[in-house]
Amino acid sequence: MLSSPEAQPRPQRLMTKPAAALCGVVAVLAALGAGHLVAGYLDPQSSPYLAVGNSFIDRTPAWLKNIAISTFGTNDKLALLLGMGAVMILVGTAAGLLCRRNRAAGTGFIVLLGIVGTFAALGRPDTKAVGALAPLAAVVVGVAVLLLLVCQATPDAIGGPLSRRSFLGTAAALAAAAGLGAVVGQRARNSTDVAASRATVGTVTPVNALAPAPGGADFLADGGLPFITPNADFYRIDTAFDPPRIRAEDWSLRIHGMVDKEISINFAQLMGRPQLAQRVTFTCVSYEVGGDLVGNADWVGVSLRDLLLEAGVRPGANQIFSSSQDGFTASTPVDVVMQPDRGAMLAVNMNGEPLPVEHGFPVRMLVPGLYGFVSATKWITDIELTTYAAKQAYWTPRGWSDHGPVKIASKVTAARRSVGPSNNTVTVTGAAWAQHLGIAGVQIRVDGGAWQDARLGADGGTDAWRMWRADAAGVSGGSHTVECRATGADGVQQTEQMSRPDPDGATGWHSFNFTV
Ligand SMILES: Nc1nc2c(c(=O)[nH]1)N[C@H]1C(S)=C(S)[C@@H](COP(=O)(O)O)O[C@H]1N2
Ligand SMILES: [Mo]
């Protein structure tokens, strides 16, 4: 219909390459913006951009993921976001360039992307069927924008070639609209009343109020870490590109599998149980000697052991297979959780407030003395009693251990010239932890000299880390190295042997360089 037989044949002039690339990139932006907008209102998890990001995380080979965590640490999500942005620009450029000679090919490329996005969105464990509309909207908008811009950029367009300025104007307007769509979609998604729901949960009063952190538990003035890690500074590690947003009133947990009696419990019922407070230091198995993937908080929640006693764990079940709403799973040893003094819990409060969304709101699991990846499932919705032979959790096939007791560790956080007349003394501060065992002592040595005992901060319980401080005398100006090593309450000293985080946690003495 657009090309009448009477149209006089002219040699076809092509779009310039930059114009074609711009058409494609703007089309991809528009598609993602539209998808994010629709998803924000229908089902946040179905946003093609987020779904592709999440699927990408799950399919990333373990070695690459380990590099990402060790290179970017808790910024690995940002790195992924930027990386995906770069890929999208490449993809858009390819689609635009294809359109120069063959519009159908360029359009088909966008449709293909849409299909990938749809599968990624629907393949998420928590996507609703209505979520398919988001990638669909993305494809429709992406194709429409691509064709519109290509028409304008093609010199022999019907209605005469548009000026370069008006083409750029249209492209800019569409890109802005895409950005606006994404922002509005993001706001809609964030308005899922999680904030209101968190407010209704509020501060839970435990049956055993924890004493405030003991005075002298840390050495902040000397450069040490705070004994209690504020929520905003607490490290975050998970496979969720964008954390699930679950309202407490919509939450429930099913305990099933090798149990005598299945239990299904909602948030109100969980809150009706005795709430216990515990001060527990968390460590990630990806913690590298001297790294930051460790934090200490006051948690309030219910006893997991008591719930499992009610369910009646059948003999032979040796694995607690917990799942989060977004599909992450963890393998926790039954025998550890069932130890009466272990303190395995389903936590609802962190440092006096409801769990922050990033830390698992409304409910997460935690087991003092186990690394997070085998015990600390955030956004937990399912617990299955099973065997290690029957099921593998998220990290197991990726080459990590399926048990994961925390290894004793210590690190230096600062070394500074002490104030005062004896100006060749250096004050060294640090932290040490051996969750559920406790720290008996820490020693330091400067430049490979004699070991000296550090002074331990006040004891905040065996599940919490221990801060320490030492004054090293006779340290002249220049560059130096200080090392530290901890001894557990069982008398066993931290090994000097360096090992990598995978498969079951790093070991080795932390060596810290400083200059005075
Ligand atoms: N749902 C979910 N829970 C999870 C994870 C995850 O990827 N998804 N990662 C675990 C890991 S590896 C660690 S170390 C802890 C970190 O908890 P935090 O982010 O609250 O510090 O959460 C654990 N719980
Ligand atoms: Mo972890």
Coordinates of C-alpha atoms in Angstrom, one line a residue, residues 163-435:
S163 CA 15.8 17.0 8.0
R164 CA 18.6 15.5 10.0
R165 CA 17.5 17.8 12.8
S166 CA 14.0 16.6 13.0
F167 CA 15.3 13.0 12.9
L168 CA 17.6 13.6 15.8
G169 CA 14.7 15.4 17.6
T170 CA 12.4 12.4 17.2
A171 CA 15.2 10.0 18.4
A172 CA 15.9 12.2 21.4
A173 CA 12.2 12.5 22.3
L174 CA 11.7 8.7 22.0
A175 CA 14.8 8.0 24.1
A176 CA 13.5 10.5 26.7
A177 CA 10.1 8.8 26.7
A178 CA 11.8 5.4 27.1
G179 CA 13.7 6.8 30.1
L180 CA 10.5 8.2 31.6
G181 CA 8.7 4.9 31.1
A182 CA 11.5 3.1 32.9
V183 CA 11.4 5.6 35.8
V184 CA 7.6 5.4 36.1
G185 CA 7.7 1.6 36.0
Q186 CA 10.4 1.6 38.6
R187 CA 8.3 3.8 40.9
A188 CA 5.3 1.7 40.4
R189 CA 7.3 -1.4 41.3
N190 CA 8.8 0.2 44.3
S191 CA 5.3 1.4 45.5
T192 CA 4.3 -2.3 46.1
D193 CA 3.5 -1.5 49.7
V194 CA 6.7 -3.0 51.1
A195 CA 7.5 0.1 53.0
A196 CA 4.0 0.2 54.6
S197 CA 4.3 -3.5 55.3
R198 CA 7.7 -3.0 57.0
A199 CA 6.1 -0.2 59.1
T200 CA 3.4 -2.5 60.3
V201 CA 6.0 -5.1 61.3
G202 CA 7.9 -2.5 63.3
T203 CA 10.2 -3.4 66.2
V204 CA 9.5 -6.9 67.6
T205 CA 10.0 -7.3 71.4
P206 CA 11.9 -10.5 72.1
V207 CA 11.4 -12.6 75.2
N208 CA 15.1 -12.3 76.0
A209 CA 16.1 -8.6 75.5
L210 CA 19.8 -8.5 74.5
A211 CA 21.9 -6.3 76.7
P212 CA 23.2 -3.3 74.8
A213 CA 26.6 -3.9 73.1
P214 CA 29.1 -4.1 75.9
G215 CA 31.2 -0.9 76.5
G216 CA 34.7 -1.4 75.1
A217 CA 33.4 -4.0 72.5
D218 CA 35.1 -2.0 69.8
F219 CA 38.0 0.5 69.2
L220 CA 36.4 3.0 66.9
A221 CA 38.6 5.8 67.8
D222 CA 41.7 3.8 66.8
G223 CA 40.3 2.9 63.3
G224 CA 38.4 -0.3 64.3
L225 CA 35.1 -1.4 63.0
P226 CA 31.9 -0.8 65.0
F227 CA 30.9 -3.9 67.0
I228 CA 27.4 -3.7 65.6
T229 CA 27.3 -3.1 61.8
P230 CA 24.6 -0.6 60.9
N231 CA 22.1 -2.1 58.4
A232 CA 23.1 0.4 55.8
D233 CA 26.7 -0.7 55.9
F234 CA 26.0 -4.4 56.2
Y235 CA 27.4 -6.3 53.2
R236 CA 24.8 -7.7 50.8
I237 CA 25.4 -10.8 48.7
D238 CA 22.7 -12.6 46.7
T239 CA 21.8 -13.8 43.3
A240 CA 18.8 -11.4 43.0
F241 CA 19.5 -8.6 40.4
D242 CA 16.6 -6.8 42.1
P243 CA 15.5 -8.1 45.5
P244 CA 12.0 -9.6 45.7
R245 CA 9.5 -7.3 47.3
I246 CA 7.2 -9.3 49.4
R247 CA 4.6 -7.8 51.8
A248 CA 4.6 -9.5 55.2
E249 CA 0.8 -10.0 54.9
D250 CA 1.3 -12.0 51.7
W251 CA 4.1 -14.1 53.0
S252 CA 3.9 -17.7 54.1
L253 CA 6.3 -20.6 54.6
R254 CA 5.7 -24.2 54.0
I255 CA 7.7 -26.9 55.8
H256 CA 7.4 -30.3 54.1
G257 CA 9.2 -33.3 52.8
M258 CA 10.5 -35.8 55.3
V259 CA 8.4 -34.7 58.2
D260 CA 5.6 -36.3 60.1
K261 CA 3.3 -33.3 59.8
E262 CA 3.5 -30.6 57.1
I263 CA 3.4 -27.0 58.5
S264 CA 2.2 -23.9 56.7
I265 CA 2.7 -20.7 58.6
N266 CA 1.9 -17.1 57.7
F267 CA 3.5 -14.0 59.1
A268 CA 0.9 -13.4 61.8
Q269 CA 1.3 -16.9 63.0
L270 CA 5.1 -16.6 63.0
M271 CA 4.8 -13.4 65.1
G272 CA 2.6 -15.3 67.5
R273 CA 5.5 -17.5 68.5
P274 CA 8.1 -16.6 71.1
Q275 CA 10.6 -14.1 69.6
L276 CA 14.3 -14.6 70.5
A277 CA 17.1 -12.0 70.2
Q278 CA 20.6 -13.0 69.1
R279 CA 23.7 -11.2 68.3
V280 CA 25.2 -13.0 65.3
T281 CA 28.1 -12.3 63.0
F282 CA 27.5 -13.3 59.4
T283 CA 30.3 -14.2 57.0
C284 CA 30.1 -14.9 53.3
V285 CA 32.0 -17.9 52.0
S286 CA 33.4 -15.6 49.4
Y287 CA 35.1 -13.6 52.1
E288 CA 38.7 -13.2 51.1
V289 CA 41.4 -12.9 53.8
G290 CA 41.2 -9.2 54.9
G291 CA 38.0 -8.6 52.9
D292 CA 34.7 -6.9 53.8
L293 CA 32.1 -9.7 53.4
V294 CA 31.4 -9.9 57.2
G295 CA 29.1 -8.0 59.5
N296 CA 27.5 -8.3 63.0
A297 CA 23.9 -7.6 63.8
D298 CA 21.2 -8.1 66.5
W299 CA 18.6 -10.4 65.1
V300 CA 15.1 -11.2 66.4
G301 CA 13.1 -14.1 65.2
V302 CA 11.7 -17.5 66.1
S303 CA 13.5 -20.8 66.7
L304 CA 13.8 -22.9 63.6
R305 CA 14.5 -26.0 65.7
D306 CA 11.2 -25.6 67.6
L307 CA 9.3 -25.4 64.3
L308 CA 11.1 -28.5 63.0
L309 CA 10.4 -30.4 66.2
E310 CA 6.7 -29.6 65.7
A311 CA 6.9 -30.8 62.1
G312 CA 8.7 -33.9 63.3
V313 CA 11.8 -34.5 61.2
R314 CA 11.8 -38.1 59.9
P315 CA 14.9 -40.3 60.5
G316 CA 17.2 -40.2 57.5
A317 CA 16.6 -36.6 56.6
N318 CA 19.9 -34.9 56.7
Q319 CA 19.4 -31.8 54.6
I320 CA 17.2 -28.7 55.2
F321 CA 16.6 -27.5 51.7
S322 CA 15.4 -23.9 51.9
S323 CA 14.1 -21.8 49.0
S324 CA 13.7 -18.1 48.6
Q325 CA 10.8 -16.6 46.6
D326 CA 13.1 -15.9 43.8
G327 CA 14.4 -19.4 43.4
F328 CA 17.7 -19.3 45.4
T329 CA 18.2 -22.5 47.5
A330 CA 20.4 -23.4 50.4
S331 CA 21.5 -26.8 51.8
T332 CA 21.7 -26.7 55.6
P333 CA 22.7 -29.8 57.7
V334 CA 19.8 -31.0 59.8
D335 CA 22.1 -32.0 62.7
V336 CA 23.5 -28.5 63.1
V337 CA 20.1 -26.8 63.1
M338 CA 18.7 -29.4 65.6
Q339 CA 21.5 -28.7 68.2
P340 CA 19.6 -27.2 71.2
D341 CA 22.1 -24.4 71.7
R342 CA 22.7 -23.6 68.0
G343 CA 20.2 -20.8 67.8
A344 CA 19.1 -21.4 64.2
M345 CA 16.3 -19.0 63.5
L346 CA 13.8 -17.4 61.2
A347 CA 14.6 -13.8 61.6
V348 CA 12.2 -10.8 61.2
N349 CA 14.2 -8.0 62.8
M350 CA 17.7 -6.7 62.1
N351 CA 19.3 -4.2 64.5
G352 CA 15.9 -3.1 65.9
E353 CA 14.0 -2.7 62.7
P354 CA 12.2 -5.0 60.3
L355 CA 14.6 -6.7 57.9
P356 CA 15.6 -4.3 55.2
V357 CA 14.3 -5.5 51.8
E358 CA 17.9 -6.3 50.6
H359 CA 18.4 -8.4 53.7
G360 CA 15.4 -10.6 53.2
F361 CA 12.2 -8.9 54.3
P362 CA 9.9 -10.2 55.6
V363 CA 11.7 -13.4 56.8
R364 CA 15.1 -14.9 56.5
M365 CA 16.8 -17.9 57.9
L366 CA 20.1 -17.8 59.8
V367 CA 22.3 -20.3 61.5
P368 CA 25.1 -19.0 63.7
G369 CA 28.4 -20.6 62.6
L370 CA 27.5 -21.5 59.0
Y371 CA 28.4 -19.4 56.0
G372 CA 25.4 -17.5 54.5
F373 CA 25.2 -19.6 51.3
V374 CA 24.2 -22.7 53.2
S375 CA 22.1 -21.2 55.9
A376 CA 20.9 -17.6 55.5
T377 CA 18.2 -17.8 52.9
K378 CA 16.5 -14.4 52.5
W379 CA 12.9 -14.0 51.3
I380 CA 12.4 -17.6 52.5
T381 CA 9.2 -19.3 51.5
D382 CA 9.8 -23.0 51.5
I383 CA 11.7 -25.5 53.7
E384 CA 11.9 -29.1 52.5
L385 CA 13.4 -31.8 54.7
T386 CA 15.3 -34.1 52.4
T387 CA 18.7 -35.8 51.9
Y388 CA 21.9 -34.5 50.5
A389 CA 21.8 -37.4 48.0
A390 CA 18.3 -36.4 46.8
K391 CA 18.7 -32.7 46.1
Q392 CA 21.4 -30.1 45.4
A393 CA 21.1 -26.4 46.4
Y394 CA 22.0 -23.4 44.2
W395 CA 25.8 -23.3 44.8
T396 CA 26.5 -27.0 45.0
P397 CA 26.6 -27.8 41.3
R398 CA 28.6 -24.6 40.9
G399 CA 31.5 -26.1 42.8
W400 CA 30.9 -25.0 46.4
S401 CA 30.6 -27.2 49.5
D402 CA 27.2 -28.2 50.6
H403 CA 27.8 -27.9 54.4
G404 CA 29.9 -24.8 55.0
P405 CA 30.8 -24.3 58.7
V406 CA 32.5 -20.9 59.2
K407 CA 36.3 -21.0 59.5
I408 CA 38.0 -19.0 62.2
A409 CA 39.4 -15.7 60.8
S410 CA 40.9 -12.4 61.8
K411 CA 41.8 -9.3 60.0
V412 CA 43.5 -6.0 60.5
T413 CA 41.4 -2.9 59.9
A414 CA 43.9 -0.1 60.7
A415 CA 47.4 0.6 61.8
R416 CA 48.2 4.2 62.9
R417 CA 50.9 6.0 64.7
S418 CA 49.7 6.3 68.3
V419 CA 49.2 9.7 69.7
G420 CA 51.4 10.7 72.6
P421 CA 55.1 11.1 73.3
S422 CA 56.3 7.6 72.3
N423 CA 55.8 8.4 68.6
N424 CA 57.3 5.1 67.4
T425 CA 54.4 3.1 68.7
V426 CA 51.7 2.0 66.2
T427 CA 48.2 1.1 67.3
V428 CA 46.7 -1.8 65.3
T429 CA 43.0 -2.6 65.4
G430 CA 41.1 -5.5 63.8
A431 CA 38.4 -8.1 64.1
A432 CA 38.3 -11.8 64.7
W433 CA 35.5 -14.4 64.5
A434 CA 34.8 -18.0 65.1
Q435 CA 31.1 -18.1 65.2

